[in-house]
mmCIF file of C-alpha atoms in Angstrom:
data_model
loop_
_atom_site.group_PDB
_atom_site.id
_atom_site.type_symbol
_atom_site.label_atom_id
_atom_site.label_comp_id
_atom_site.label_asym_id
_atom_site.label_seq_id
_atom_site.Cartn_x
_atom_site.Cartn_y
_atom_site.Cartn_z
ATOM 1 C CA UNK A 1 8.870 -6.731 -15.175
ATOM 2 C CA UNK A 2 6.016 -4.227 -14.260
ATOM 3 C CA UNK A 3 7.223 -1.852 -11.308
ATOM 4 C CA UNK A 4 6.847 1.609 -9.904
ATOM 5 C CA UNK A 5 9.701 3.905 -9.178
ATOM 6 C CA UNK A 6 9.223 6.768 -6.496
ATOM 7 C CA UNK A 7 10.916 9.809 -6.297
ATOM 8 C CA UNK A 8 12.654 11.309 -3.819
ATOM 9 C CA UNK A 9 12.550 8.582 -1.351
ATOM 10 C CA UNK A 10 12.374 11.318 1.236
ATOM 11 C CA UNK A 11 12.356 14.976 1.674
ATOM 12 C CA UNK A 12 12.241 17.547 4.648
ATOM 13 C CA UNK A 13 10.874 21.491 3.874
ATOM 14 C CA UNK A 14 9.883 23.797 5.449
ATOM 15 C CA UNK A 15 5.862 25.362 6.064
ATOM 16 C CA UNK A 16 4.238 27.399 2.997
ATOM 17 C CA UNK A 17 6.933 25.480 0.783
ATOM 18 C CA UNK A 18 5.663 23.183 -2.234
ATOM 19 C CA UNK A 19 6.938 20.551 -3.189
ATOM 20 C CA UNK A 20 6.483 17.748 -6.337
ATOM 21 C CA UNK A 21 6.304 13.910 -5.699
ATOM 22 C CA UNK A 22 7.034 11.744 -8.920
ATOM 23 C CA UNK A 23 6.091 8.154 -9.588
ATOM 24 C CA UNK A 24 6.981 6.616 -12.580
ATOM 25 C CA UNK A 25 5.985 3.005 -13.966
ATOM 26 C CA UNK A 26 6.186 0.715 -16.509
ATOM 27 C CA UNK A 27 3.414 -1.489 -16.536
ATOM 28 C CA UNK A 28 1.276 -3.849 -18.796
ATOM 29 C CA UNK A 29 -2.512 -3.351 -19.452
ATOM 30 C CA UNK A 30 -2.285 -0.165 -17.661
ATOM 31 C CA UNK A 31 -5.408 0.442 -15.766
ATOM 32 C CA UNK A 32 -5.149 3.647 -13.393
ATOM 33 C CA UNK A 33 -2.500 5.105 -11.033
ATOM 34 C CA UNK A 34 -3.595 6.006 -7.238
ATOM 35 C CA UNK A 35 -1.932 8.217 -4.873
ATOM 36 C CA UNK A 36 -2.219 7.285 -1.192
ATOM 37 C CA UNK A 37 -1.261 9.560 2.258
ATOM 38 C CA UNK A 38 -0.033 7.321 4.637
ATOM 39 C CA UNK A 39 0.160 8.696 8.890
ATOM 40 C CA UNK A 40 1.013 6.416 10.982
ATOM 41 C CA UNK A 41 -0.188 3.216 9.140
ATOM 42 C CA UNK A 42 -3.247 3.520 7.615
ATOM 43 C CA UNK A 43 -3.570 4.758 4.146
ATOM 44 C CA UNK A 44 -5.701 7.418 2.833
ATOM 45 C CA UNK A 45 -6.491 7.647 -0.583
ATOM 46 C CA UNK A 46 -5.962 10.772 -2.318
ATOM 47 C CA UNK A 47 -6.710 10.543 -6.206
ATOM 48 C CA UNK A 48 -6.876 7.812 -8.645
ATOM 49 C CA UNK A 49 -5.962 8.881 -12.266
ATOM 50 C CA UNK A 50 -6.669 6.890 -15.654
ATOM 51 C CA UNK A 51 -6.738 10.261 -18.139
ATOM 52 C CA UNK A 52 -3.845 11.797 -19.104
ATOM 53 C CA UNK A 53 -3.303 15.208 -19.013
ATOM 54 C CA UNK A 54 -6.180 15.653 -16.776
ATOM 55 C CA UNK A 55 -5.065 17.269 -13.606
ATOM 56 C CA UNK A 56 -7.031 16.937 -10.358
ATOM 57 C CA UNK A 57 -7.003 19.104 -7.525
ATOM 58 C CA UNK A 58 -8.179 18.326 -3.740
ATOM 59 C CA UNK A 59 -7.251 21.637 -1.857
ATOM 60 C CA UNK A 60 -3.588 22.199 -1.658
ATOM 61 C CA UNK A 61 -3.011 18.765 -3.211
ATOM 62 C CA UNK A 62 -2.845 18.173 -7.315
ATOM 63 C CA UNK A 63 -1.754 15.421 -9.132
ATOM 64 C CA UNK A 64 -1.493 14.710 -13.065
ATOM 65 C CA UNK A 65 -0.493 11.185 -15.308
ATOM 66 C CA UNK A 66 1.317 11.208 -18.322
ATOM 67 C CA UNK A 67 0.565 8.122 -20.073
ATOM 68 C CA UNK A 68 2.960 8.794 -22.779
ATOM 69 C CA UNK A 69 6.090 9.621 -20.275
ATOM 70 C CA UNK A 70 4.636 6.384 -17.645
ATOM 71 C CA UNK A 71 4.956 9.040 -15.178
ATOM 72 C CA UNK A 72 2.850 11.006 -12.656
ATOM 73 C CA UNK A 73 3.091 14.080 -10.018
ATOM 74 C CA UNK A 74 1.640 15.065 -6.717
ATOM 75 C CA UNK A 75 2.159 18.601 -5.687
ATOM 76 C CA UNK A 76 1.171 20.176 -2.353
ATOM 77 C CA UNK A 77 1.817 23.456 -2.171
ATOM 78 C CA UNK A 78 1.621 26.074 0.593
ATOM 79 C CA UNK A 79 2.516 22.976 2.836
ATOM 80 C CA UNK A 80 1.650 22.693 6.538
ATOM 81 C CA UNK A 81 3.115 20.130 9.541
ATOM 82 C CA UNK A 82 -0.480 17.627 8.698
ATOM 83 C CA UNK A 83 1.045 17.133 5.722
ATOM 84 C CA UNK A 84 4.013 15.257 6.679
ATOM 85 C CA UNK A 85 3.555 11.463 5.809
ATOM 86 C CA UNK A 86 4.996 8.783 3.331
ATOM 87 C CA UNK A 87 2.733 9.467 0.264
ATOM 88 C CA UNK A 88 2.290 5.752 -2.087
ATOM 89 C CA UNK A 89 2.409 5.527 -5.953
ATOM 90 C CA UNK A 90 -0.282 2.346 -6.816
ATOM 91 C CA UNK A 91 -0.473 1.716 -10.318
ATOM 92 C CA UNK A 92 -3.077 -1.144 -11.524
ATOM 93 C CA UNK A 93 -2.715 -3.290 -13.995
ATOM 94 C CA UNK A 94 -2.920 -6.708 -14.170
ATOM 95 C CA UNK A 95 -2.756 -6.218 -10.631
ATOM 96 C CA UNK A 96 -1.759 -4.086 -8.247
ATOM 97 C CA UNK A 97 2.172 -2.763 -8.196
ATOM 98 C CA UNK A 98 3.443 -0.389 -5.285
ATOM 99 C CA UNK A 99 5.916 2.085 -4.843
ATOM 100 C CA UNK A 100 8.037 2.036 -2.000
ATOM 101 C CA UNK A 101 6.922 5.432 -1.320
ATOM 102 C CA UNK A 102 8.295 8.843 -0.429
ATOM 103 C CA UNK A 103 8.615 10.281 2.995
ATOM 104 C CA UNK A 104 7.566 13.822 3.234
ATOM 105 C CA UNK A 105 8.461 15.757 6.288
ATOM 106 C CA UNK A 106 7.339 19.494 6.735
ATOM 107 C CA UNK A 107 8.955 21.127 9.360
ATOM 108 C CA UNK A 108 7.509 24.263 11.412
ATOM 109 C CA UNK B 1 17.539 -9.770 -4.410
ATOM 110 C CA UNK B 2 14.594 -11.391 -3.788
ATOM 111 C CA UNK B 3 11.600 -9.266 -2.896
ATOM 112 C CA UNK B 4 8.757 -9.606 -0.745
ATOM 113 C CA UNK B 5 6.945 -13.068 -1.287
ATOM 114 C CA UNK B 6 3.580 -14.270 -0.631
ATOM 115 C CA UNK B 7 1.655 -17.550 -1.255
ATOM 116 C CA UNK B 8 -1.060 -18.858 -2.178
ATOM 117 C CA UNK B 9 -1.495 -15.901 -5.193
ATOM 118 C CA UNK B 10 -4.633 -16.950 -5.006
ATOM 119 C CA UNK B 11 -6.895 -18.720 -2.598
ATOM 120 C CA UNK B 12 -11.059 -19.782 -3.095
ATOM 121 C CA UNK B 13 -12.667 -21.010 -0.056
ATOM 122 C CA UNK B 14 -15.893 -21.569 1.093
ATOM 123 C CA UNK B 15 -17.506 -19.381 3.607
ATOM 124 C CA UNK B 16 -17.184 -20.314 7.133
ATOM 125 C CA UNK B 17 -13.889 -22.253 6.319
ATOM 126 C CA UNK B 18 -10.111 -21.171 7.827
ATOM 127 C CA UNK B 19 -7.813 -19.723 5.715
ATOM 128 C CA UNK B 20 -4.243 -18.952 6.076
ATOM 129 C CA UNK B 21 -1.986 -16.284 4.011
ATOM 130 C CA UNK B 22 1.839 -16.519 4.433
ATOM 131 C CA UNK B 23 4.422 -13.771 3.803
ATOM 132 C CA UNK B 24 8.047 -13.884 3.057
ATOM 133 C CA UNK B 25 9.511 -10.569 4.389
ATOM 134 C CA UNK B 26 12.939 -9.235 2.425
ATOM 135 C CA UNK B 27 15.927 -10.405 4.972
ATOM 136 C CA UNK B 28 16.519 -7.930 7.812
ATOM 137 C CA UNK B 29 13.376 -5.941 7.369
ATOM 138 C CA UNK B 30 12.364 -5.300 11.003
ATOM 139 C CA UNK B 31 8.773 -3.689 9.921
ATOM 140 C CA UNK B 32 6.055 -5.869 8.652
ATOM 141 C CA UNK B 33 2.117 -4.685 7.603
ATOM 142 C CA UNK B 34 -0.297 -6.257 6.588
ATOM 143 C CA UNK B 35 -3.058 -4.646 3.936
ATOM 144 C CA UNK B 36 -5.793 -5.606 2.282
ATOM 145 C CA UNK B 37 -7.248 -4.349 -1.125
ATOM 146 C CA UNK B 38 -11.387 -5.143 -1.473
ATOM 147 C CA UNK B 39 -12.768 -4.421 -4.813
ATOM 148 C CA UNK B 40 -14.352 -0.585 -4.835
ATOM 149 C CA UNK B 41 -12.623 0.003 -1.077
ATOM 150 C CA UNK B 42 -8.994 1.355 -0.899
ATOM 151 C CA UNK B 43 -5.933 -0.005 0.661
ATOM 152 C CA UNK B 44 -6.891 -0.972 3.825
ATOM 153 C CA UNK B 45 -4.390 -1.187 6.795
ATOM 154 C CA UNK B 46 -4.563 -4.296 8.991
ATOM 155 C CA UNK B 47 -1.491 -5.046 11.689
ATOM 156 C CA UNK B 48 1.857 -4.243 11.696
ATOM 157 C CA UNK B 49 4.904 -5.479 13.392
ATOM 158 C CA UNK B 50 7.517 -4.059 14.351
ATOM 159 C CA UNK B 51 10.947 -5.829 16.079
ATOM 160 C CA UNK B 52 10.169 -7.585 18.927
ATOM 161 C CA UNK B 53 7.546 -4.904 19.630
ATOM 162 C CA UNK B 54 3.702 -5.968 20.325
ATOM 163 C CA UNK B 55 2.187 -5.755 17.003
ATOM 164 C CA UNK B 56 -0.403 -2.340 16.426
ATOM 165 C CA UNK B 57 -3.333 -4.831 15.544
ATOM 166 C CA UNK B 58 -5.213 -1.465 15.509
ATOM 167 C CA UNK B 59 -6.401 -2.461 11.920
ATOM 168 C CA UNK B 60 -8.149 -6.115 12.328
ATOM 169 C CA UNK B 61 -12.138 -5.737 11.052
ATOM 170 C CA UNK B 62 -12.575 -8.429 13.842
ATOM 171 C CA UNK B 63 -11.789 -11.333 15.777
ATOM 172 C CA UNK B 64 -11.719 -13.630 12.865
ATOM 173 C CA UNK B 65 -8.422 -12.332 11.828
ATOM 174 C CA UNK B 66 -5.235 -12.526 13.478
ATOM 175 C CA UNK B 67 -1.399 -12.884 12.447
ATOM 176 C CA UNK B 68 1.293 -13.181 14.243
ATOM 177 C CA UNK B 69 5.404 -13.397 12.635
ATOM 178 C CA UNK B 70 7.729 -15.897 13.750
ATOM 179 C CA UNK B 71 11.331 -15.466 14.657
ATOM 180 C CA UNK B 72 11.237 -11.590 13.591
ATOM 181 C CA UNK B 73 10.733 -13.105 9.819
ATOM 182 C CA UNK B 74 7.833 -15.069 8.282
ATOM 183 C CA UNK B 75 4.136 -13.569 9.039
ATOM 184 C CA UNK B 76 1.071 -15.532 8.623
ATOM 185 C CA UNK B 77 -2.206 -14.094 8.430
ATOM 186 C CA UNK B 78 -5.442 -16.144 9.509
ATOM 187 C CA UNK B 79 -9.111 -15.719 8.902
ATOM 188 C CA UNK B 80 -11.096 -18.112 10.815
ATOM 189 C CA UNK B 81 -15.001 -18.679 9.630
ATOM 190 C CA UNK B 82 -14.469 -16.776 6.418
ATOM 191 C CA UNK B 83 -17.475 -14.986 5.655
ATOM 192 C CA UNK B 84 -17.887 -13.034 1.348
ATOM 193 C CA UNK B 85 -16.788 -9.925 2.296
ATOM 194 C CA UNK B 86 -12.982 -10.708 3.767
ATOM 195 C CA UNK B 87 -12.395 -11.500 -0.461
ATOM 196 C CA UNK B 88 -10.226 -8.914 -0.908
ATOM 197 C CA UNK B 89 -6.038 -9.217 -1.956
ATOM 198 C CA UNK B 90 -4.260 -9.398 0.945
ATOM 199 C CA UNK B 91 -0.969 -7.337 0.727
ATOM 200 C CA UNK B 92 2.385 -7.830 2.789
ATOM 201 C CA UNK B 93 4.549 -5.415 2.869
ATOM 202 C CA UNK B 94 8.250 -5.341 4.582
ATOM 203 C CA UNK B 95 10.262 -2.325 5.604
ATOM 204 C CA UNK B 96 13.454 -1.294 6.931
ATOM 205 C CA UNK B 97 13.117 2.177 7.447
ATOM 206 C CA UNK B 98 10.017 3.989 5.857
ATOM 207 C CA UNK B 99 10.348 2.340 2.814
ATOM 208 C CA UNK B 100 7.655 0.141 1.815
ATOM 209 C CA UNK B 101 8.300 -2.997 0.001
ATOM 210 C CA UNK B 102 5.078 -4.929 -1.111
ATOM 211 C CA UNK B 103 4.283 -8.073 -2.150
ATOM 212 C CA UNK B 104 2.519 -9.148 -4.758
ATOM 213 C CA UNK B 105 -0.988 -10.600 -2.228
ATOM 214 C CA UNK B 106 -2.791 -12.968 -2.594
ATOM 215 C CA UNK B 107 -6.239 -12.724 -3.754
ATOM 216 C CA UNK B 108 -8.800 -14.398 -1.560
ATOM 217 C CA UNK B 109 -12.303 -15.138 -2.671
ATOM 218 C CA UNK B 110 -14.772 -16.385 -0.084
ATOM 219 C CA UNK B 111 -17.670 -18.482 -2.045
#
């Protein structure tokens, strides 16, 4: 059964720390893997990845796929407060599977 | 244990017609969203309920839609006068704490 696996569930650090989100999957038809911030309730897409190997960067934020491991990290580094949310793994394939997300908290 | 459900899995109506999307919650969840996916658009947030709290329907495009979520459980979502662009999949999602537990939507298409 297709699913995505999100890891840690949650996390507290502190400012100016950085700190690595992993999603893993196992899918069929794989189609592309999208990372969403969530504050509050509404979700804001960060980066959608299909390449592997290819990182890509949006300020202090990064993220990178493995298609041979099924897996895929989201860095922030130099962290600030704004950046505490629950961050989503999406992967599509045949349709659209979620993670149940991990809850980032930055404290000051 | 059984997941989130939701039903149809797919739904094709004609425009101006009523539509109604169910969701199945996992037992004891207290949190319920509602999301929708359009093709080219990102995960869109709709309403969400929470307890016996007013729901944050912060996220409705309009009037057509509304839900509401009976007995702290089972949510149904309505669109009224469907017009093309509400096809989208509709996603539920249940929660306990901040975990997010989606279903697997249904997919609406408005002819």
């Amino acid at each position: 059964e297709d699913k995505v696996v999100q890891s840690p569930l949650s996390l507290v650090v502190h400012e100016g720390d950085t700190v690595t989100l992993n999603c893993s999957y196992e899918v069929t038809n794989f189609r592309s893997l999208l990372w969403y911030k969530q504050e509050k309730k509404a979700p804001t897409f960060l980066f959608m990845l299909t390449s592997s190997g290819i990182e890509k960067k949006s300020g202090r934020l990064s993220s990178i796929l493995d298609k041979k491991e099924l897996f895929s990290i989201l860095n922030i580094t130099a962290t600030q407060t704004g950046d505490s949310a629950i961050y989503l793994c999406v992967e599509l394939g045949n349709q659209f599977y979620f993670g149940t997300g991990t809850s980032l908290t930055v404290i000051p | 244990g059984a997941g989130v459900s939701q039903s149809p899995s797919n739904k094709v109506t004609e425009k101006g017609k009523d539509v109604e999307l169910r969701c199945d919650p996992i037992s004891g969840h207290t949190a319920l969203y509602w999301y929708r996916q359009s093709l080219g658009q990102g995960l869109e947030f709709l309403i969400y309920f929470q307890g016996n709290s007013a729901p944050d329907k912060s996220g409705l495009p309009s009037d057509r839609f509304s839900a509401e979520r009976t007995g702290g459980s089972v949510s149904t979502l309505t669109i009224q006068r469907t017009q093309q662009e509400d096809s989208a999949v509709y996603l539920c999602a249940s929660s306990y704490s901040h975990e997010q537990y989606f279903g697997p939507g249904t997919r609406l298409t408005v002819t």
